[in-house]
Short mmCIF file of C-alpha atoms and ligand atoms in Angstrom, two decimals:
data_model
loop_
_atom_site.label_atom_id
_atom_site.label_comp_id
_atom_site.label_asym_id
_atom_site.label_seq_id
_atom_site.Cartn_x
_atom_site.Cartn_y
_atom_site.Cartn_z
CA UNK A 466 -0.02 18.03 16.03
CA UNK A 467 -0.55 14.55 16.85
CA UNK A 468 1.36 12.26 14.67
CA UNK A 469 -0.81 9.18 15.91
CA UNK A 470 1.43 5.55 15.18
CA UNK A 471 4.32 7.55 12.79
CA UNK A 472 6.79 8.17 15.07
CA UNK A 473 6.61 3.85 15.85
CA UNK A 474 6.84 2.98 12.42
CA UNK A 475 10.64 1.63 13.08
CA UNK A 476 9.39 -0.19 15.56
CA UNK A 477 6.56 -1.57 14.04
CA UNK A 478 8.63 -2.70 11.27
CA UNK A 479 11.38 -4.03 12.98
CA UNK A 480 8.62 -6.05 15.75
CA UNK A 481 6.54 -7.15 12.69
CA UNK A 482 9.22 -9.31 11.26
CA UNK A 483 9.93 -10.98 14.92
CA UNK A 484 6.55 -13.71 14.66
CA UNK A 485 7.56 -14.89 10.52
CA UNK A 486 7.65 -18.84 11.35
CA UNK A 487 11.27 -19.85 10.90
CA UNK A 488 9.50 -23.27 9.06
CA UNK A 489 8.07 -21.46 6.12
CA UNK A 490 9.28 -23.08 3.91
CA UNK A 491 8.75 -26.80 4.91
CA UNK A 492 4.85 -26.00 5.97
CA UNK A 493 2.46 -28.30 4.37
CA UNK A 494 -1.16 -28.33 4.47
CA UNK A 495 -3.66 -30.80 3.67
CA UNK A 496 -7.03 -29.80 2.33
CA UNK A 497 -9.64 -32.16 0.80
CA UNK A 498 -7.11 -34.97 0.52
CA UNK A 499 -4.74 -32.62 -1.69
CA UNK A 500 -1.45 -31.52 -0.08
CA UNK A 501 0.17 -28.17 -0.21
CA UNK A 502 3.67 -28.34 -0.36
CA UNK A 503 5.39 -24.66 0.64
CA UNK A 504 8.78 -25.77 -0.16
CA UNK A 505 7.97 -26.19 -3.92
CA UNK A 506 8.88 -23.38 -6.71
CA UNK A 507 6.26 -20.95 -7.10
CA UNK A 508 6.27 -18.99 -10.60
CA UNK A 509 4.24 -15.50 -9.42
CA UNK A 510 2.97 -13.70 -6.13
CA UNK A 511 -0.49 -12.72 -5.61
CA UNK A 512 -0.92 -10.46 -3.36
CA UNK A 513 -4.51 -9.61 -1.72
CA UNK A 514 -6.18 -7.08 0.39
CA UNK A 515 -8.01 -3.70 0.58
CA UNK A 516 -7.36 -0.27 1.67
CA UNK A 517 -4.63 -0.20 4.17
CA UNK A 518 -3.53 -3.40 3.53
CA UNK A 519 -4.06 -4.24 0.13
CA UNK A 520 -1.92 -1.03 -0.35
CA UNK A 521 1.09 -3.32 0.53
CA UNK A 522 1.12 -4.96 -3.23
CA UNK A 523 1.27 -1.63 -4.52
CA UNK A 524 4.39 -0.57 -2.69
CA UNK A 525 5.71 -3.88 -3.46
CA UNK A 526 5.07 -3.28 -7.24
CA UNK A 527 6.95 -0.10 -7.17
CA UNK A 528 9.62 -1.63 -5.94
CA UNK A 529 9.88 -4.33 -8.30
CA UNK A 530 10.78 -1.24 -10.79
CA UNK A 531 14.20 -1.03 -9.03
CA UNK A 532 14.65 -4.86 -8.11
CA UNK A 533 13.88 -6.40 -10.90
CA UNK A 534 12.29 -9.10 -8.83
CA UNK A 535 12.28 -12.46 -9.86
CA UNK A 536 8.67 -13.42 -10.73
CA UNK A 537 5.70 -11.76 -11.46
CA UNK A 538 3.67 -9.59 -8.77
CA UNK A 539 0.04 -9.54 -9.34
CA UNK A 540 -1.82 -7.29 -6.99
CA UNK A 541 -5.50 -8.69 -6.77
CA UNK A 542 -7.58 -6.27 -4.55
CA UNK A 543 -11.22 -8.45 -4.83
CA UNK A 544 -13.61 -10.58 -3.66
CA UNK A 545 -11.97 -13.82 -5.98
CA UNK A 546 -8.33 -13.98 -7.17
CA UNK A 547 -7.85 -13.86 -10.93
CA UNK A 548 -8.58 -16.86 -12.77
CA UNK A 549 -5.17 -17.66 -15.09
CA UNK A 550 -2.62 -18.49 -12.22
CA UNK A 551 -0.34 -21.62 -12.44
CA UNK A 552 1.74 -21.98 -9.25
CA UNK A 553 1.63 -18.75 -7.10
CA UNK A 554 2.39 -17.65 -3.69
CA UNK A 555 -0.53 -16.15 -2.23
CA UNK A 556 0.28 -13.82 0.51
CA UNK A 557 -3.31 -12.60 2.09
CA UNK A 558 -2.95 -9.43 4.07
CA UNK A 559 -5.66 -8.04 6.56
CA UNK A 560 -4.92 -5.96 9.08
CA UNK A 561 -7.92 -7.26 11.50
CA UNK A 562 -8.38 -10.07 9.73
CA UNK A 563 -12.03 -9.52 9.41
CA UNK A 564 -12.65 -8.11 5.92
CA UNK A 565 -14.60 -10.17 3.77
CA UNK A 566 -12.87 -10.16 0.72
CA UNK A 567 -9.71 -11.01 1.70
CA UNK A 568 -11.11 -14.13 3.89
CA UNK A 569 -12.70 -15.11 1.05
CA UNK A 570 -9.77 -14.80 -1.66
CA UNK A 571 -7.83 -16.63 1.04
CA UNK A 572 -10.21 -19.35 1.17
CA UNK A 573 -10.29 -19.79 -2.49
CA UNK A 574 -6.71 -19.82 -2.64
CA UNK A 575 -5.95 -23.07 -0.48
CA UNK A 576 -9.13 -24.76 -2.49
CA UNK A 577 -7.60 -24.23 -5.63
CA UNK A 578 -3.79 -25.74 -4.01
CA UNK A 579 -1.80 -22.63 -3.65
CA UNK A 580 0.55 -21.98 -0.64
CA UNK A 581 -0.77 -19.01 1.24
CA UNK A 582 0.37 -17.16 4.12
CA UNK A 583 -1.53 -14.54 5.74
CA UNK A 584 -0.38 -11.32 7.14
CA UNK A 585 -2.76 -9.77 9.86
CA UNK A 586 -3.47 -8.55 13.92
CA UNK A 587 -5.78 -12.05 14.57
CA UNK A 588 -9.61 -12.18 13.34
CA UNK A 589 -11.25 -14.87 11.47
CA UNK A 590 -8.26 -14.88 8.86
CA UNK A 591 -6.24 -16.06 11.81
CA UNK A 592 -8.44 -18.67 13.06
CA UNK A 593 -9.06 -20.02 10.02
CA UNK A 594 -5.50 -20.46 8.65
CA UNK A 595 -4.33 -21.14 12.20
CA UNK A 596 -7.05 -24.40 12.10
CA UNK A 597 -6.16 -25.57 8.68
CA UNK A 598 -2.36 -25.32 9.26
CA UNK A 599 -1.29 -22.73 6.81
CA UNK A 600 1.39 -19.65 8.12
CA UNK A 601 0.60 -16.70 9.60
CA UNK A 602 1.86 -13.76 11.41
CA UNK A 603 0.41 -12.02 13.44
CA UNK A 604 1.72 -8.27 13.91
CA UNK A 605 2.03 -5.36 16.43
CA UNK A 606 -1.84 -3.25 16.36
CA UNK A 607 -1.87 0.39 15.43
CA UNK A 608 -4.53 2.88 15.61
CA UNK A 609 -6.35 2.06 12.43
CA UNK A 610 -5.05 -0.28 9.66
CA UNK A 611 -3.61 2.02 7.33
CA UNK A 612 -1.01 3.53 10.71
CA UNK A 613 0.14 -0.23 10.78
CA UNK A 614 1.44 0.18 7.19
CA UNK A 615 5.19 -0.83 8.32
CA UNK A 616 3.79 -3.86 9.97
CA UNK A 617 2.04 -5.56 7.06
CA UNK A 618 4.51 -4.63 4.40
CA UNK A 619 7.97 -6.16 6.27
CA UNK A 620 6.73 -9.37 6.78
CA UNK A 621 5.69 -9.19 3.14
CA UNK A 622 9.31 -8.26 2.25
CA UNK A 623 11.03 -11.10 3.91
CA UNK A 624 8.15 -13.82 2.75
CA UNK A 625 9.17 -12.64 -0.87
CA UNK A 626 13.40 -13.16 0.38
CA UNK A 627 12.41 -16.64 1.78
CA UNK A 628 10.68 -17.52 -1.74
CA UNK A 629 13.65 -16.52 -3.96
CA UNK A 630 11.50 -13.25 -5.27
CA UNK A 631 13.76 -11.07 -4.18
CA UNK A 632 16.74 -9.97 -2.06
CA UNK A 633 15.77 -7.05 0.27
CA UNK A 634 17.60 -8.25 3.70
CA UNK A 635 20.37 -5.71 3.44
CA UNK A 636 17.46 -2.95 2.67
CA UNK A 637 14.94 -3.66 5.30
CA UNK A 638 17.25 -0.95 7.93
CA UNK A 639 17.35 1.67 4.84
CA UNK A 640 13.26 1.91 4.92
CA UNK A 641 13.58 2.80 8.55
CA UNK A 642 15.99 5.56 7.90
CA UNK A 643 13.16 6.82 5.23
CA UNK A 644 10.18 6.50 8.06
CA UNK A 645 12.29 8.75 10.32
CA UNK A 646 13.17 11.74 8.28
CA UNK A 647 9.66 11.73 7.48
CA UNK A 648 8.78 12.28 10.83
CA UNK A 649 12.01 14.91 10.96
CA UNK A 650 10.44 16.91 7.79
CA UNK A 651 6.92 17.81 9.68
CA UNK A 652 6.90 21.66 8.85
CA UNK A 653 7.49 20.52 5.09
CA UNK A 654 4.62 18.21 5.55
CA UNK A 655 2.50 21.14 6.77
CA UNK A 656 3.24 23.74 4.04
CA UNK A 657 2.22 21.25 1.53
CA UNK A 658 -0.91 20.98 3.34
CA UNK A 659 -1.26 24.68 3.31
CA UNK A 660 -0.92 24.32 -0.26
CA UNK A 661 -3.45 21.89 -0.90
CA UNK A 662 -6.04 22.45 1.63
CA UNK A 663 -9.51 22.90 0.36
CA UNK A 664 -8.94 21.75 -3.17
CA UNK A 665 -9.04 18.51 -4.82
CA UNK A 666 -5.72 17.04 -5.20
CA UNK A 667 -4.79 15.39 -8.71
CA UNK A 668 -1.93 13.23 -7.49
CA UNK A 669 0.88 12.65 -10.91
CA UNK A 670 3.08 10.16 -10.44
CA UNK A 671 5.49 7.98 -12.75
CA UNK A 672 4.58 4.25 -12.86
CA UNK A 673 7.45 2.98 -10.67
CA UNK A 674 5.66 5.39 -7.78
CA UNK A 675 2.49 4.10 -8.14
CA UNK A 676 1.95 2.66 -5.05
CA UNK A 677 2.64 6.13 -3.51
CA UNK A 678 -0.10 7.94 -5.27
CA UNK A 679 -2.34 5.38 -4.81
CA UNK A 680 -1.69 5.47 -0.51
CA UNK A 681 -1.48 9.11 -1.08
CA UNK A 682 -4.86 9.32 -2.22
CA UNK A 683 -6.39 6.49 0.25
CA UNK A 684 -4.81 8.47 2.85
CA UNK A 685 -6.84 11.75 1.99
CA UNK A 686 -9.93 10.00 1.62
CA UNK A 687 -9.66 8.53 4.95
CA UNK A 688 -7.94 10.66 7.54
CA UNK A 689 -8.34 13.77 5.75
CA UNK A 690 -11.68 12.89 4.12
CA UNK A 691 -10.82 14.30 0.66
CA UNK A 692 -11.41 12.82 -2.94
CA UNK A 693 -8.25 13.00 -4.93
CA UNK A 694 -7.56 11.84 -8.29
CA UNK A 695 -4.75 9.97 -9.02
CA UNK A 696 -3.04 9.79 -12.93
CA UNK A 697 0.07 7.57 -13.36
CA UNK A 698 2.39 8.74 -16.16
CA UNK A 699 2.63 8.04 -19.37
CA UNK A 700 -1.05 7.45 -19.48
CA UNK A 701 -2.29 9.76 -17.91
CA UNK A 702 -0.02 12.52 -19.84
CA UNK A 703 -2.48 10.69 -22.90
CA UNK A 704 -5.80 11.73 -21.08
CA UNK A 705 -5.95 13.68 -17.60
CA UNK A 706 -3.54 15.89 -18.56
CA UNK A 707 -6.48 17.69 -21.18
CA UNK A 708 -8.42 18.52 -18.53
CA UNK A 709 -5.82 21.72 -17.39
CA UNK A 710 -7.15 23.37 -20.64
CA UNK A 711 -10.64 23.45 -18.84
CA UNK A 712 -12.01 26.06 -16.48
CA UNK A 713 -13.54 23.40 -13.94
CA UNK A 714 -11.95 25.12 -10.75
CA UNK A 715 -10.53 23.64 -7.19
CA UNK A 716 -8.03 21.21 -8.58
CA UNK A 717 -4.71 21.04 -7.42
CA UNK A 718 -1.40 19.14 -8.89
CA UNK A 719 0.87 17.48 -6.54
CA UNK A 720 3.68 15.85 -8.48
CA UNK A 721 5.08 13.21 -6.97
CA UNK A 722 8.83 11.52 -8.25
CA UNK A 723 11.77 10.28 -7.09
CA UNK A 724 15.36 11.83 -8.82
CA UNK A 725 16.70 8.39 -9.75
CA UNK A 726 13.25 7.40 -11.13
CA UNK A 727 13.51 5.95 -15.20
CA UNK A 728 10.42 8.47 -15.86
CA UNK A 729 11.42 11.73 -13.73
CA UNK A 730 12.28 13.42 -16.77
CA UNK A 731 9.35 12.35 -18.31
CA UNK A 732 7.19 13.98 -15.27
CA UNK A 733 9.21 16.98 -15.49
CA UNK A 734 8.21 17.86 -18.74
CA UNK A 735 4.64 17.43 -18.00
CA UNK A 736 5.23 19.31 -15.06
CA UNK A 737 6.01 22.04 -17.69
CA UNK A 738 3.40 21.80 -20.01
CA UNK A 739 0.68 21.92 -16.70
CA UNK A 740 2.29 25.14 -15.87
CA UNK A 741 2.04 26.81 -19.02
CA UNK A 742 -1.53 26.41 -18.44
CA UNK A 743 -1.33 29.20 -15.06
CA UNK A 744 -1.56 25.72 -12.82
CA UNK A 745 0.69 25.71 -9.57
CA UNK A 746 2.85 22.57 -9.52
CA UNK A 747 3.64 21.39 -6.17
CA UNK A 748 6.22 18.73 -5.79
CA UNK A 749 7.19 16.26 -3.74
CA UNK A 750 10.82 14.35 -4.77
CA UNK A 751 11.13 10.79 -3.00
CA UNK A 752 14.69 11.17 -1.41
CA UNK A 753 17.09 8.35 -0.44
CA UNK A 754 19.80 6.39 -0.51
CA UNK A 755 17.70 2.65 -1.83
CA UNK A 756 14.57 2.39 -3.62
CA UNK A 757 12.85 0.97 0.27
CA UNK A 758 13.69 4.50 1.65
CA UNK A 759 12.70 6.40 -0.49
CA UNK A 760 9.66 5.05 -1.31
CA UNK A 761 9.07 4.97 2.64
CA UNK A 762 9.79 8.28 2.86
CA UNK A 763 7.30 9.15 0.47
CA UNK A 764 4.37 7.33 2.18
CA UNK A 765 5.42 8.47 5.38
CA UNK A 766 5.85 11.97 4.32
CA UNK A 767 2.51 12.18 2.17
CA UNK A 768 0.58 10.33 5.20
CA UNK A 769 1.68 13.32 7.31
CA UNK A 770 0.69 16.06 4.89
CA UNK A 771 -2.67 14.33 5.36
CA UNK A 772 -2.90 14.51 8.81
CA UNK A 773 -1.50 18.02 9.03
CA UNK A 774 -4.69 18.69 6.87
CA UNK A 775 -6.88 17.35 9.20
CA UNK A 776 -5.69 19.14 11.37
CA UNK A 777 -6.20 22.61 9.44
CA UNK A 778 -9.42 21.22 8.66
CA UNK A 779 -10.87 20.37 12.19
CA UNK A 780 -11.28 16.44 11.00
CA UNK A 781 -11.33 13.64 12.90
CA UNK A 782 -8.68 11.40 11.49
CA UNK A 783 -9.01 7.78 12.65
CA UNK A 784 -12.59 6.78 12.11
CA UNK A 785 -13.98 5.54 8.78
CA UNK A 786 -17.56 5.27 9.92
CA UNK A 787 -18.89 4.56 5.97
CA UNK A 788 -16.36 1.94 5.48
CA UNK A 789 -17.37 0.20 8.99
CA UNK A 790 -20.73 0.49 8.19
CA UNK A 791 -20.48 -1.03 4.34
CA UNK A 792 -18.77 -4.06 5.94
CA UNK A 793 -21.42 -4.50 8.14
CA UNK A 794 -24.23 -4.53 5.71
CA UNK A 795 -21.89 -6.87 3.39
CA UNK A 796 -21.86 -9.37 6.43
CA UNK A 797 -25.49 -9.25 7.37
CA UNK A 798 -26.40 -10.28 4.00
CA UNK A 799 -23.99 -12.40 3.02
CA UNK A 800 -22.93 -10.50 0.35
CA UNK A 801 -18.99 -12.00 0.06
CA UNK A 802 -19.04 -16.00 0.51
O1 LIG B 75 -7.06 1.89 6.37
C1 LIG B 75 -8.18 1.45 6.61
O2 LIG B 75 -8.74 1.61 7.70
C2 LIG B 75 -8.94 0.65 5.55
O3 LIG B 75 -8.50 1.02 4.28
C3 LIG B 75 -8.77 -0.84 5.77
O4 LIG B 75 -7.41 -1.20 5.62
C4 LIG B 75 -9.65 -1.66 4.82
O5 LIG B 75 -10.99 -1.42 5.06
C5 LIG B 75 -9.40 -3.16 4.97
O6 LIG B 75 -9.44 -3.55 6.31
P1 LIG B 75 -8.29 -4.49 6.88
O7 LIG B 75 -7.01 -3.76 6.64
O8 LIG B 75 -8.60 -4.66 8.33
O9 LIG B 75 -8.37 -5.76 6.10
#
């Protein structure tokens, strides 16, 4: 099977961080007269992007459950950033630096005075932070954003250390560890497939894995070209969890949790109750020995049981031709300014 970029996620990750400025901190950029100091106090983190990149908040939201990071993460995935912010870090991630909507929430982000850094392989993200002055790092390429996962999210992780967010240094090596036995666990990662092929997968996972389901799920839509649903507990124990009464047929329920996680016993019991209903409950536990492993593990592991179904499923992978071909209608008409 070919494992396209996984088996160089450890070096992705460890290259990525290589290019972070060492003068973060004491940037400052001038725009319309008004300077941007990047040495002041920020009180939250935006975080923007879509798909493979944008996916990078999420992760980084999850593991804000175990952190307790200092200030709030808001994860904007849009063409504009949300209006209430005060003083926030705005960390734009792109991984060609050519999607419209992060360009533009970029752009709006130095007009309205906030620091922002941007994370991305070059583009027109690159060329226009790199003319105005404002950080960026550029990172190792991959075969399609979403295989460059490693490389957007570390420099994320130490941006957030260099701001006082939080303190992930000593954790950074642990992720690696998680990337690897993902790779190690491949015949696991194919019997799930086997499990789930043909069906439409409703993804459960507890709110501190978010991020997981949710690349889970972009992951079968694009390199295994499969809807999937995706219900975060408690809520969706309030709602989704009804429909298992119902006779609609071709679902299946991948629960997803880590051991250690503050709603695992929560998930187990819904596990339960979706069983008692004749459903099969497939699950996936998040092993390792910090939150940054095991939570790599997961979307290493999961991203494999996607390909593996590809595989089984004669599809093409890579290519995203709809997306590709939505972002070049947006930019004939002008649709994102
Ligand atoms: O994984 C993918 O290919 C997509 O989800 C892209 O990440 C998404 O379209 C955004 O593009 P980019 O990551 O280049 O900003």
């Amino acid at each position: 099977m070919n494992l396209l970029d996984y088996p160089r996620w450890p070096s992705l990750a460890r290259e990525s961080i290589l290019n972070i400025p060492v003068d973060l901190r004491s940037r400052r950029v001038t725009i319309q007269g008004r300077t941007i100091d990047y040495g002041e106090d920020v009180d939250s983190v935006v975080i923007t992007g879509m798909g493979g990149s944008g996916v990078v908040g999420d992760i980084i939201g999850d593991l804000c459950w175990f952190w307790g990071c200092g200030k709030p993460i808001i994860v904007s995935k849009g063409m504009r950033l949300p209006r209430a912010l005060s003083k926030p870090l705005v960390i734009a991630i792109s991984y060609s630096g050519n999607t419209a909507e992060t360009i533009a929430s970029a752009r709006e982000a130095l007009n309205r005075g906030f620091p922002t850094i941007g994370i991305t392989t070059g583009g027109k993200l690159a060329q226009f932070l790199n003319e105005l002055g404002a950080p960026v790092i550029i990172i190792p390429k991959a075969s399609a954003p979403r295989y460059g996962l490693p490389a957007l999210l570390y420099p994320a992780l130490v941006i957030l250390e260099r701001f006082g967010v939080m303190n992930v240094a000593s954790e950074l090596e642990s992720g690696i560890v998680g990337m690897e036995k993902a790779v190690k666990s491949l015949e696991e990662a194919q019997g799930i497939a086997r499990r789930i092929v043909n069906t439409v997968p409703v993804i459960w996972v507890t709110e501190s894995r978010r991020g997981v389901g949710i690349r889970f799920k972009n992951d079968l839509n694009e390199n295994t070209k499969y809807y999937a649903i995706v219900s975060v507990i408690p809520e969706g124990a309030h709602n989704d969890i009804a429909a298992v009464m119902g006779k609609q047929q071709g679902l299946s329920h991948v629960f997803i949790y880590g051991e250690g996680d503050y709603e695992a016993r929560y998930l187990e019991t819904l596990m339960e109750v979706v069983k008692s209903y004749g459903k099969e409950a497939i699950t996936v536990k998040l092993s390792g020995g910090t939150p940054l492993e095991s939570e790599m593990f997961g979307v290493a592991f999961l991203g494999l049981v996607t390909l593996a179904l590809a595989e089984m499923t004669g599809t093409e992978p890579v290519g995203t031709e709809p997306i590709d071909k939505l972002k070049r209608l947006l930019d004939e008409r002008k649709v994102i300014t």
